């Protein structure tokens, strides 16, 4: 089976980076494609208990694909739910661009 930690780090990198570069004003097509990508994860993500948890969380809080800022925030919140479950520190969602797009300002 895959290494759940390594898979997680790689997947979060992909998802947060993709959200960070998602358009501010996505087209209808871009929104639909993003929704498809995220909705596929509970079915396809190769860590079954992770996938089950994600599917449950996505029912409570559906992805907000309306734009870059909202999507980045939604993903940050989802990641924080996992962090909480695993006893990891919460991440400050005001810092997603700094972490995943712009880099530190100084
Ligand atoms: P990660 O949590 O992988 O984070 C990588 C980097 O992202 C951090 O170093 C930090 O810079 C940044 N970051 C942290 N939090 C946030 C945030 N909220 N927003 C933006 N950036 C942030 N593992 C399990 O054991 N059980 C599970 O049920 C489980 N479910 C998962 C579900 C999904 C959808 C994914 C993608 C992963 C899941 N994982 C799960 C893996 C887990 O989340 C971690 O990826 C793994 O434990 C490695 O953790 P890490 O401490 O290296 O950092």
Short mmCIF file of C-alpha atoms and ligand atoms in Angstrom, two decimals:
data_model
loop_
_atom_site.label_atom_id
_atom_site.label_comp_id
_atom_site.label_asym_id
_atom_site.label_seq_id
_atom_site.Cartn_x
_atom_site.Cartn_y
_atom_site.Cartn_z
CA UNK A 1 0.00 0.00 0.00
CA UNK A 2 1.16 3.61 -0.55
CA UNK A 3 2.96 5.55 2.19
CA UNK A 4 0.04 7.59 3.56
CA UNK A 5 2.26 10.43 4.83
CA UNK A 6 4.22 10.86 1.61
CA UNK A 7 1.04 10.54 -0.44
CA UNK A 8 -0.60 13.15 1.79
CA UNK A 9 2.24 15.67 1.46
CA UNK A 10 2.31 15.24 -2.32
CA UNK A 11 -1.47 15.52 -2.61
CA UNK A 12 -1.73 18.60 -0.40
CA UNK A 13 1.07 20.20 -2.45
CA UNK A 14 -0.84 19.51 -5.64
CA UNK A 15 -4.21 20.63 -4.29
CA UNK A 16 -3.06 23.81 -2.49
CA UNK A 17 -0.88 24.84 -5.43
CA UNK A 18 -3.67 24.20 -7.92
CA UNK A 19 -6.05 26.28 -5.76
CA UNK A 20 -3.47 29.06 -5.40
CA UNK A 21 -3.27 29.38 -9.21
CA UNK A 22 -6.99 28.83 -9.85
CA UNK A 23 -8.53 31.91 -11.52
CA UNK A 24 -10.17 34.67 -9.49
CA UNK A 25 -13.02 34.47 -11.98
CA UNK A 26 -13.14 30.91 -13.29
CA UNK A 27 -15.26 30.07 -16.29
CA UNK A 28 -18.24 27.75 -15.93
CA UNK A 29 -16.06 25.04 -17.49
CA UNK A 30 -13.16 25.61 -15.07
CA UNK A 31 -15.55 25.44 -12.11
CA UNK A 32 -17.05 22.21 -13.35
CA UNK A 33 -13.61 20.68 -13.89
CA UNK A 34 -12.44 21.69 -10.41
CA UNK A 35 -15.59 20.25 -8.89
CA UNK A 36 -15.00 16.98 -10.79
CA UNK A 37 -11.41 16.81 -9.59
CA UNK A 38 -12.40 17.26 -5.94
CA UNK A 39 -15.48 15.04 -6.10
CA UNK A 40 -13.40 12.20 -7.49
CA UNK A 41 -11.12 12.09 -4.46
CA UNK A 42 -13.48 10.30 -2.05
CA UNK A 43 -13.79 7.56 -4.69
CA UNK A 44 -10.21 7.39 -5.98
CA UNK A 45 -7.82 8.62 -3.28
CA UNK A 46 -5.64 5.60 -2.49
CA UNK A 47 -5.95 5.79 1.30
CA UNK A 48 -9.39 4.42 1.95
CA UNK A 49 -9.98 5.73 5.46
CA UNK A 50 -8.69 9.16 4.36
CA UNK A 51 -11.06 9.05 1.38
CA UNK A 52 -14.01 8.08 3.59
CA UNK A 53 -13.34 10.97 5.99
CA UNK A 54 -12.99 13.41 3.10
CA UNK A 55 -16.26 12.26 1.57
CA UNK A 56 -18.04 12.84 4.88
CA UNK A 57 -16.52 16.30 5.29
CA UNK A 58 -17.41 17.23 1.70
CA UNK A 59 -21.05 16.43 2.41
CA UNK A 60 -21.05 18.77 5.41
CA UNK A 61 -19.05 21.44 3.61
CA UNK A 62 -19.20 21.22 -0.21
CA UNK A 63 -16.23 22.64 -2.15
CA UNK A 64 -16.46 26.35 -2.97
CA UNK A 65 -15.14 26.61 -6.52
CA UNK A 66 -16.39 30.18 -7.09
CA UNK A 67 -12.87 31.60 -7.20
CA UNK A 68 -9.27 31.36 -6.10
CA UNK A 69 -9.67 32.91 -2.64
CA UNK A 70 -12.75 30.89 -1.69
CA UNK A 71 -11.29 27.64 -2.99
CA UNK A 72 -7.98 28.18 -1.18
CA UNK A 73 -9.86 28.86 2.05
CA UNK A 74 -12.09 25.81 1.67
CA UNK A 75 -9.07 23.59 1.07
CA UNK A 76 -7.22 25.10 4.01
CA UNK A 77 -10.20 24.34 6.23
CA UNK A 78 -10.38 20.76 4.96
CA UNK A 79 -6.66 20.31 5.59
CA UNK A 80 -7.10 21.77 9.08
CA UNK A 81 -9.82 19.21 9.81
CA UNK A 82 -7.33 16.47 8.98
CA UNK A 83 -4.63 18.23 11.02
CA UNK A 84 -6.99 18.31 13.98
CA UNK A 85 -7.86 14.66 13.61
CA UNK A 86 -4.16 13.75 13.50
CA UNK A 87 -3.22 16.00 16.43
CA UNK A 88 -1.20 18.35 14.20
CA UNK A 89 -1.09 22.15 14.54
CA UNK A 90 -3.75 24.27 12.85
CA UNK A 91 -2.52 26.26 9.86
CA UNK A 92 -3.35 29.99 9.59
CA UNK A 93 -5.53 30.18 6.48
CA UNK A 94 -4.53 33.83 5.97
CA UNK A 95 -1.12 32.43 4.98
CA UNK A 96 -2.07 30.09 2.15
CA UNK A 97 -0.79 32.42 -0.59
CA UNK A 98 2.46 33.00 1.25
CA UNK A 99 2.93 29.24 1.60
CA UNK A 100 1.68 28.06 -1.79
CA UNK A 101 2.01 31.00 -4.20
CA UNK A 102 3.98 34.09 -3.31
CA UNK A 103 6.53 32.89 -0.79
CA UNK A 104 7.47 34.94 2.29
CA UNK A 105 7.21 38.71 1.77
CA UNK A 106 10.60 39.64 3.23
P1 LIG B 1 0.92 17.83 5.68
O1 LIG B 1 -0.30 17.79 6.54
O2 LIG B 1 1.01 16.87 4.54
O3 LIG B 1 1.07 19.31 5.12
C1 LIG B 1 2.07 19.66 4.17
C2 LIG B 1 2.36 21.15 4.31
O4 LIG B 1 1.16 21.86 4.05
C3 LIG B 1 2.74 21.58 5.72
O5 LIG B 1 4.10 21.44 5.94
C4 LIG B 1 2.30 23.03 5.75
O6 LIG B 1 3.29 23.89 5.22
C5 LIG B 1 1.12 23.06 4.82
N1 LIG B 1 -0.18 23.06 5.51
C6 LIG B 1 -0.54 22.42 6.65
N2 LIG B 1 -1.82 22.62 6.94
C7 LIG B 1 -2.30 23.42 5.96
C8 LIG B 1 -3.57 24.00 5.71
N3 LIG B 1 -4.61 23.79 6.52
N4 LIG B 1 -3.72 24.77 4.61
C9 LIG B 1 -2.67 25.01 3.79
N5 LIG B 1 -1.45 24.50 3.96
C10 LIG B 1 -1.27 23.71 5.05
N6 LIG B 1 -3.41 10.93 7.07
C11 LIG B 1 -3.87 10.09 8.02
O7 LIG B 1 -3.07 9.51 8.75
N7 LIG B 1 -5.21 9.90 8.20
C12 LIG B 1 -6.14 10.52 7.42
O8 LIG B 1 -7.35 10.32 7.59
C13 LIG B 1 -5.69 11.38 6.39
N8 LIG B 1 -6.57 11.98 5.55
C14 LIG B 1 -6.09 12.72 4.51
C15 LIG B 1 -7.00 13.24 3.59
C16 LIG B 1 -6.55 13.94 2.48
C17 LIG B 1 -7.53 14.50 1.50
C18 LIG B 1 -5.15 14.13 2.28
C19 LIG B 1 -4.65 14.86 1.05
C20 LIG B 1 -4.25 13.61 3.19
C21 LIG B 1 -4.70 12.89 4.32
N9 LIG B 1 -3.80 12.36 5.25
C22 LIG B 1 -4.28 11.56 6.25
C23 LIG B 1 -2.36 12.69 5.20
C24 LIG B 1 -2.03 13.86 6.17
O9 LIG B 1 -2.92 14.96 5.96
C25 LIG B 1 -0.61 14.39 5.98
O10 LIG B 1 -0.39 14.71 4.61
C26 LIG B 1 0.50 13.46 6.45
O11 LIG B 1 0.25 13.06 7.78
C27 LIG B 1 1.87 14.18 6.39
O12 LIG B 1 1.79 15.30 7.24
P2 LIG B 1 2.85 16.45 7.34
O13 LIG B 1 2.92 16.83 8.79
O14 LIG B 1 4.10 16.10 6.63
O15 LIG B 1 2.21 17.71 6.59
#
